[in-house]
Amino acid sequence: MLIRIKKASDVAASEITPQAIYLYRRRFIAASLATMGSSALGGIDAARAASSPFIVSPDLTVQSVDTYEKLGPQDEVTIPFTVWSYNNFAEFGPEKTDPLANIGNFKPRPWTIAVDGLCAKPGTLDLDAFLKPHAFETRIYRLRCTETWSIVVPWVGISLADVVKRFEPLGSAKFVRFETVMRPEEMPAQKTSALKWPYVEALRLDEALNPLAVLAAGMYGQVLPGQNGAPIRVVAPWKYGFKGAKSIVRITFTEDRPVTSWNLRIPKEYGFMANVNPAVDHPRWSQATERRLGEFRRRPTLMFNGYGEEVAHMYAGMDLIKDF
Ligand SMILES: Nc1nc2c(c(=O)[nH]1)N[C@H]1C(S)=C(S)[C@@H](COP(=O)(O)O)O[C@H]1N2
Ligand SMILES: [Mo]
């Protein structure tokens, strides 16, 4: 069964950032072919991709949890360093090329996720047990960084709303806090004071329950590369990229607004809400336009990154200039 929900904010297949920007190590591609069939190499079917960011389909080249297990640990793979590598992952260093350059020691398997705080069903689960009850979906989303670059990525992920509901947040829960793994031996910049580690981000509970929000374990039909946040990261496409915490190990339901890493470090530049808003300039540059990686001309930045139809209702009555 293939469910397609057509949305005005659809990303056209032609907009997807070329896979060349995400280079995979040869052995990894070979392993993917062996376990997922040759159709998985392209990651997504362009025709289906064109139809919707909500492709919910067991017949898509989305790996099941079982196949994911068979792909083997990411640390067994060699990712080539190229001029196309371009990531923000401060744990590995401040430069765009640092994550790929320093990813070598990072081990995204085995992996455990703790779910705690104000919920009826807290627990500490192995990643496979965490993922098991959920269906993988491909979500083709724009990602807009505060630095004004943007990309379009076909994420492979699970619904964050489904995850939240599964652990049964209490009525007092108002926020969901996401904590990145703390491993200074594997993430060299955690030995510096660039940010307060571990990297923490958070969403309001209603935002986490929005159908757009996902926890991604893959992209382009492949297991998430280390530099992109393996083995699992948050994706909330209407917010600036920094809200999407990578390599998460803890999900906590809280009543009070969590202290988040970038907001703590430079509150004037990184608001807690961080909704993409072309009308709110960064103190040091305009947010009105962006450069899609691989493109020459800048394009206008859209309110809520173009996802207003799905998310604007959550901010009715808020001053989005003041509460950036
Ligand atoms: N743990 C962690 N998650 C993180 C970051 C980080 O430094 N550490 N950077 C964020 C920022 S600023 C952006 S723009 C996106 C970039 O994701 P990408 O490298 O996969 O494009 O990851 C976000 N998630
Ligand atoms: Mo960013």
Coordinates of C-alpha atoms and ligand atoms in Angstrom, one line a residue:
M1 CA 0.0 0.0 0.0
L2 CA 1.3 3.4 -0.9
I3 CA -0.2 6.5 0.8
R4 CA 0.5 9.8 -0.8
I5 CA -0.5 13.0 0.8
K6 CA 0.0 15.9 -1.5
K7 CA 1.0 19.1 0.2
A8 CA 1.6 22.6 -1.1
S9 CA 5.0 22.6 0.6
D10 CA 6.2 19.6 -1.4
V11 CA 9.7 19.5 -2.4
A12 CA 10.1 18.6 -6.1
A13 CA 12.5 15.7 -6.8
S14 CA 14.6 18.1 -8.9
E15 CA 15.3 20.0 -5.8
I16 CA 16.9 17.2 -3.9
T17 CA 20.5 17.9 -3.1
P18 CA 22.5 15.5 -5.2
Q19 CA 23.5 12.4 -3.5
A20 CA 27.1 13.3 -4.5
I21 CA 27.1 15.7 -1.6
Y22 CA 26.7 12.7 0.7
L23 CA 29.5 10.4 -0.2
Y24 CA 29.5 6.9 1.1
R25 CA 32.4 4.6 1.5
R26 CA 32.6 1.9 -1.1
R27 CA 32.3 -1.0 1.3
F28 CA 29.2 0.5 2.7
I29 CA 27.5 0.8 -0.7
A30 CA 28.5 -2.8 -1.4
A31 CA 27.0 -3.9 1.9
S32 CA 23.8 -2.0 1.1
L33 CA 23.4 -3.6 -2.3
A34 CA 23.9 -7.0 -0.8
T35 CA 21.3 -6.6 1.9
M36 CA 18.8 -4.3 0.3
G37 CA 18.8 -5.1 -3.4
S38 CA 20.1 -2.9 -6.2
S39 CA 17.0 -0.6 -6.0
A40 CA 18.3 0.7 -2.8
L41 CA 21.4 2.3 -4.3
G42 CA 19.6 5.3 -5.6
G43 CA 18.0 5.6 -2.2
I44 CA 14.6 6.8 -3.4
D45 CA 12.5 6.5 -6.4
A46 CA 12.4 9.9 -8.1
A47 CA 8.9 9.6 -9.4
R48 CA 7.5 8.7 -5.9
A49 CA 9.8 11.3 -4.4
A50 CA 8.2 14.0 -6.6
S51 CA 4.8 13.2 -5.2
S52 CA 5.1 14.1 -1.5
P53 CA 7.3 14.6 1.5
F54 CA 4.9 12.1 3.2
I55 CA 5.8 8.9 1.5
V56 CA 4.5 6.2 3.8
S57 CA 5.0 2.9 2.1
P58 CA 6.3 -0.5 2.9
D59 CA 7.3 -0.9 -0.8
L60 CA 9.7 2.1 -0.7
T61 CA 13.4 1.4 -0.5
V62 CA 13.3 2.1 3.1
Q63 CA 15.2 -0.3 5.3
S64 CA 13.3 -2.2 7.9
V65 CA 14.9 -2.4 11.4
D66 CA 16.1 -5.9 10.5
T67 CA 17.9 -4.7 7.3
Y68 CA 19.3 -1.9 9.3
E69 CA 20.9 -4.3 11.7
K70 CA 22.4 -6.3 8.9
L71 CA 24.1 -3.2 7.4
G72 CA 26.6 -3.4 10.2
P73 CA 28.2 -0.6 12.3
Q74 CA 28.9 2.6 10.6
D75 CA 32.4 2.6 12.1
E76 CA 33.3 -0.3 9.8
V77 CA 32.9 2.0 6.8
T78 CA 35.4 4.4 5.2
I79 CA 33.8 7.7 4.1
P80 CA 36.0 9.6 1.6
F81 CA 36.9 13.1 2.4
T82 CA 35.9 15.4 -0.5
V83 CA 35.2 19.0 -1.3
W84 CA 31.5 18.1 -1.1
S85 CA 31.6 17.3 2.5
Y86 CA 29.9 20.1 4.4
N87 CA 28.5 19.5 7.9
N88 CA 27.8 21.1 11.2
F89 CA 28.6 18.8 14.1
A90 CA 30.4 20.9 16.6
E91 CA 31.5 17.8 18.6
F92 CA 34.0 17.1 15.8
G93 CA 35.2 20.7 15.3
P94 CA 34.1 24.1 14.1
E95 CA 34.8 23.8 10.3
K96 CA 32.5 22.3 7.8
T97 CA 35.0 19.6 6.9
D98 CA 35.8 18.7 10.5
P99 CA 33.0 16.1 11.0
L100 CA 34.1 14.0 8.1
A101 CA 37.8 14.5 8.9
N102 CA 37.3 13.4 12.6
I103 CA 34.5 10.9 12.3
G104 CA 36.9 7.9 12.2
N105 CA 36.8 7.0 15.9
F106 CA 33.0 7.5 16.3
K107 CA 31.0 4.3 17.0
P108 CA 27.3 4.6 16.3
R109 CA 26.9 0.9 17.3
P110 CA 26.1 -0.4 19.8
W111 CA 23.8 2.4 20.9
T112 CA 21.4 2.9 23.8
I113 CA 18.6 5.5 24.1
A114 CA 17.2 6.5 27.5
V115 CA 13.7 8.0 27.7
D116 CA 12.9 9.6 31.0
G117 CA 11.4 12.6 32.8
L118 CA 7.7 13.3 33.0
C119 CA 6.3 10.2 31.3
A120 CA 4.5 7.0 32.3
K121 CA 6.7 4.6 30.4
P122 CA 10.3 5.6 30.9
G123 CA 13.0 3.1 29.8
T124 CA 16.5 2.5 28.5
L125 CA 16.4 0.7 25.2
D126 CA 18.9 -0.6 22.8
L127 CA 18.6 1.3 19.5
D128 CA 17.0 -1.7 17.7
A129 CA 14.4 -2.1 20.5
F130 CA 13.8 1.6 20.3
L131 CA 13.2 1.6 16.6
K132 CA 11.4 -1.8 16.3
P133 CA 7.8 -0.7 16.8
H134 CA 8.0 2.1 14.3
A135 CA 7.7 2.1 10.5
F136 CA 10.5 3.8 8.5
E137 CA 9.3 6.5 6.1
T138 CA 11.2 8.7 3.6
R139 CA 10.6 12.4 4.2
I140 CA 12.0 14.8 1.7
Y141 CA 12.6 18.0 3.6
R142 CA 14.4 21.2 3.2
L143 CA 17.1 21.9 5.9
R144 CA 18.0 25.6 6.5
C145 CA 21.0 26.4 8.6
T146 CA 21.2 29.8 10.4
E147 CA 24.4 30.3 8.4
T148 CA 22.2 30.7 5.3
W149 CA 23.1 27.5 3.5
S150 CA 20.3 25.0 2.8
I151 CA 19.9 21.5 1.5
V152 CA 17.1 19.1 0.6
V153 CA 17.4 15.7 2.1
P154 CA 15.3 12.5 1.7
W155 CA 15.5 11.4 5.3
V156 CA 14.6 7.9 6.3
G157 CA 13.0 8.1 9.7
I158 CA 10.3 7.4 12.2
S159 CA 7.5 9.7 13.4
L160 CA 8.6 11.6 16.4
A161 CA 5.0 12.0 17.5
D162 CA 4.6 8.2 17.5
V163 CA 7.8 7.9 19.7
V164 CA 6.5 10.6 22.1
K165 CA 3.1 8.9 22.4
R166 CA 4.7 5.5 23.0
F167 CA 6.4 6.7 26.2
E168 CA 3.2 8.4 27.4
P169 CA 4.1 11.9 28.5
L170 CA 2.3 13.1 31.7
G171 CA 0.0 16.1 31.6
S172 CA 2.7 18.2 33.2
A173 CA 5.2 17.6 30.3
K174 CA 5.6 20.7 28.2
F175 CA 8.9 20.1 26.5
V176 CA 11.0 17.3 25.0
R177 CA 14.7 17.5 25.5
F178 CA 17.2 15.7 23.3
E179 CA 20.7 15.0 24.4
T180 CA 23.6 14.1 22.2
V181 CA 26.1 11.4 23.2
M182 CA 29.1 12.6 25.4
R183 CA 32.2 10.8 24.2
P184 CA 35.2 13.1 24.3
E185 CA 37.4 10.2 23.2
E186 CA 35.4 9.9 20.0
M187 CA 34.3 13.5 19.5
P188 CA 37.5 15.6 19.8
A189 CA 35.9 19.0 20.1
Q190 CA 34.1 17.8 23.3
K191 CA 37.5 18.4 24.9
T192 CA 37.2 22.1 24.1
S193 CA 34.7 24.6 25.5
A194 CA 33.2 25.5 22.2
L195 CA 29.8 24.6 23.5
K196 CA 28.5 23.2 26.8
W197 CA 28.6 19.5 26.2
P198 CA 26.7 17.3 25.7
Y199 CA 24.9 19.2 22.9
V200 CA 21.3 19.6 24.0
E201 CA 18.3 20.7 22.0
A202 CA 14.6 20.7 22.7
L203 CA 11.2 21.2 21.2
R204 CA 7.9 22.1 22.8
L205 CA 5.8 19.0 23.3
D206 CA 3.2 20.1 20.7
E207 CA 6.1 20.6 18.2
A208 CA 7.4 17.2 18.9
L209 CA 3.9 15.9 18.2
N210 CA 3.6 17.7 14.9
P211 CA 3.5 15.2 12.0
L212 CA 6.4 16.8 10.3
A213 CA 8.9 16.0 13.0
V214 CA 10.9 12.8 12.6
L215 CA 13.8 10.9 14.2
A216 CA 16.0 10.1 11.2
A217 CA 18.1 7.0 11.1
G218 CA 19.0 7.3 7.4
M219 CA 19.1 9.4 4.3
Y220 CA 18.9 8.7 0.6
G221 CA 17.7 5.2 1.5
Q222 CA 21.0 4.6 3.3
V223 CA 22.0 4.4 7.0
L224 CA 22.8 7.8 8.3
P225 CA 26.5 8.6 7.9
G226 CA 28.3 9.5 11.1
Q227 CA 28.8 13.1 10.2
N228 CA 25.1 13.5 9.6
G229 CA 24.2 12.3 13.1
A230 CA 24.3 8.5 13.1
P231 CA 22.7 6.5 14.4
I232 CA 19.7 8.7 15.0
R233 CA 18.9 12.5 14.9
V234 CA 16.1 14.9 15.2
V235 CA 14.6 16.5 12.1
A236 CA 12.2 19.4 12.5
P237 CA 12.3 21.0 9.0
W238 CA 10.5 24.3 9.8
K239 CA 13.2 25.2 12.4
Y240 CA 16.8 26.1 11.9
G241 CA 19.1 23.2 11.5
F242 CA 20.7 23.5 14.9
K243 CA 17.4 22.3 16.5
G244 CA 18.1 18.9 14.9
A245 CA 20.3 17.3 17.5
K246 CA 22.5 14.5 16.1
S247 CA 23.5 11.2 17.7
I248 CA 20.9 11.4 20.5
V249 CA 21.1 9.2 23.5
R250 CA 18.5 10.7 25.8
I251 CA 15.0 12.0 25.4
T252 CA 13.5 13.7 28.4
F253 CA 10.1 15.1 29.0
T254 CA 10.2 18.3 31.1
E255 CA 7.9 20.9 32.5
D256 CA 10.4 23.7 32.3
R257 CA 12.0 24.9 29.1
P258 CA 15.3 23.0 28.9
V259 CA 18.6 24.8 28.7
T260 CA 19.9 24.3 25.1
S261 CA 23.5 24.4 23.9
W262 CA 23.5 27.2 21.3
N263 CA 20.9 29.3 23.1
L264 CA 23.0 29.1 26.2
R265 CA 26.2 30.0 24.3
I266 CA 24.9 32.9 22.2
P267 CA 21.3 33.7 23.1
K268 CA 21.2 36.8 20.8
E269 CA 22.0 34.6 17.7
Y270 CA 20.2 31.4 18.6
G271 CA 16.7 31.8 20.0
F272 CA 15.0 28.9 21.6
M273 CA 12.1 28.8 19.2
A274 CA 14.4 29.0 16.1
N275 CA 11.6 28.9 13.6
V276 CA 13.0 29.7 10.2
N277 CA 11.9 33.3 9.7
P278 CA 13.3 35.5 6.9
A279 CA 12.0 38.6 8.7
V280 CA 14.3 38.1 11.8
D281 CA 17.9 38.8 10.8
H282 CA 20.8 37.1 12.5
P283 CA 22.7 39.9 14.4
R284 CA 25.5 39.6 11.9
W285 CA 23.6 38.9 8.6
S286 CA 20.3 38.9 6.9
Q287 CA 18.2 35.7 7.0
A288 CA 16.1 36.8 4.0
T289 CA 17.8 34.6 1.5
E290 CA 19.8 31.4 1.4
R291 CA 22.1 29.4 -0.8
R292 CA 21.1 25.9 -1.6
L293 CA 24.3 23.9 -1.6
G294 CA 25.3 23.2 -5.2
E295 CA 23.5 26.2 -6.5
F296 CA 25.0 29.6 -7.5
R297 CA 22.1 32.0 -7.0
R298 CA 20.6 32.7 -3.7
R299 CA 16.9 32.0 -3.2
P300 CA 14.4 33.7 -0.9
T301 CA 14.1 32.0 2.5
L302 CA 10.5 31.0 3.3
M303 CA 8.6 31.6 6.5
F304 CA 8.8 28.3 8.6
N305 CA 11.1 27.1 5.8
G306 CA 8.0 26.7 3.6
Y307 CA 6.1 24.5 6.1
G308 CA 3.6 27.2 7.4
E309 CA 0.6 25.2 6.3
E310 CA 1.6 22.4 8.7
V311 CA 3.1 24.4 11.6
A312 CA 1.9 28.0 11.7
H313 CA -1.2 27.1 13.8
M314 CA 1.2 26.2 16.7
Y315 CA 2.4 29.8 16.9
A316 CA -0.9 31.6 16.7
G317 CA -0.8 34.6 19.0
M318 CA 3.0 34.5 19.5
D319 CA 5.3 37.4 18.6
L320 CA 7.7 35.5 16.3
I321 CA 10.0 38.5 16.1
K322 CA 10.4 38.8 19.8
D323 CA 10.2 35.0 20.4
F324 CA 12.7 34.0 17.8
Ligands
LIG1 N1 24.9 17.0 18.2 C1 24.9 18.0 17.3 N2 23.8 18.1 16.5 C2 23.8 19.1 15.5 C3 24.8 20.0 15.4 C4 25.9 19.9 16.3 O1 26.9 20.7 16.3 N3 25.9 18.9 17.2 N4 24.8 21.0 14.5 C5 23.4 21.4 14.0 C6 23.4 22.3 12.9 S1 23.9 23.9 13.3 C7 23.0 22.0 11.7 S2 22.8 23.1 10.5 C8 22.6 20.6 11.4 C9 23.5 20.1 10.1 O2 23.1 18.8 9.7 P1 23.9 18.2 8.5 O3 25.4 18.3 8.8 O4 23.5 16.7 8.5 O5 23.5 18.9 7.3 O6 22.9 19.7 12.4 C10 22.6 20.2 13.7 N5 22.7 19.1 14.7
MO2 MO 23.2 25.2 11.5

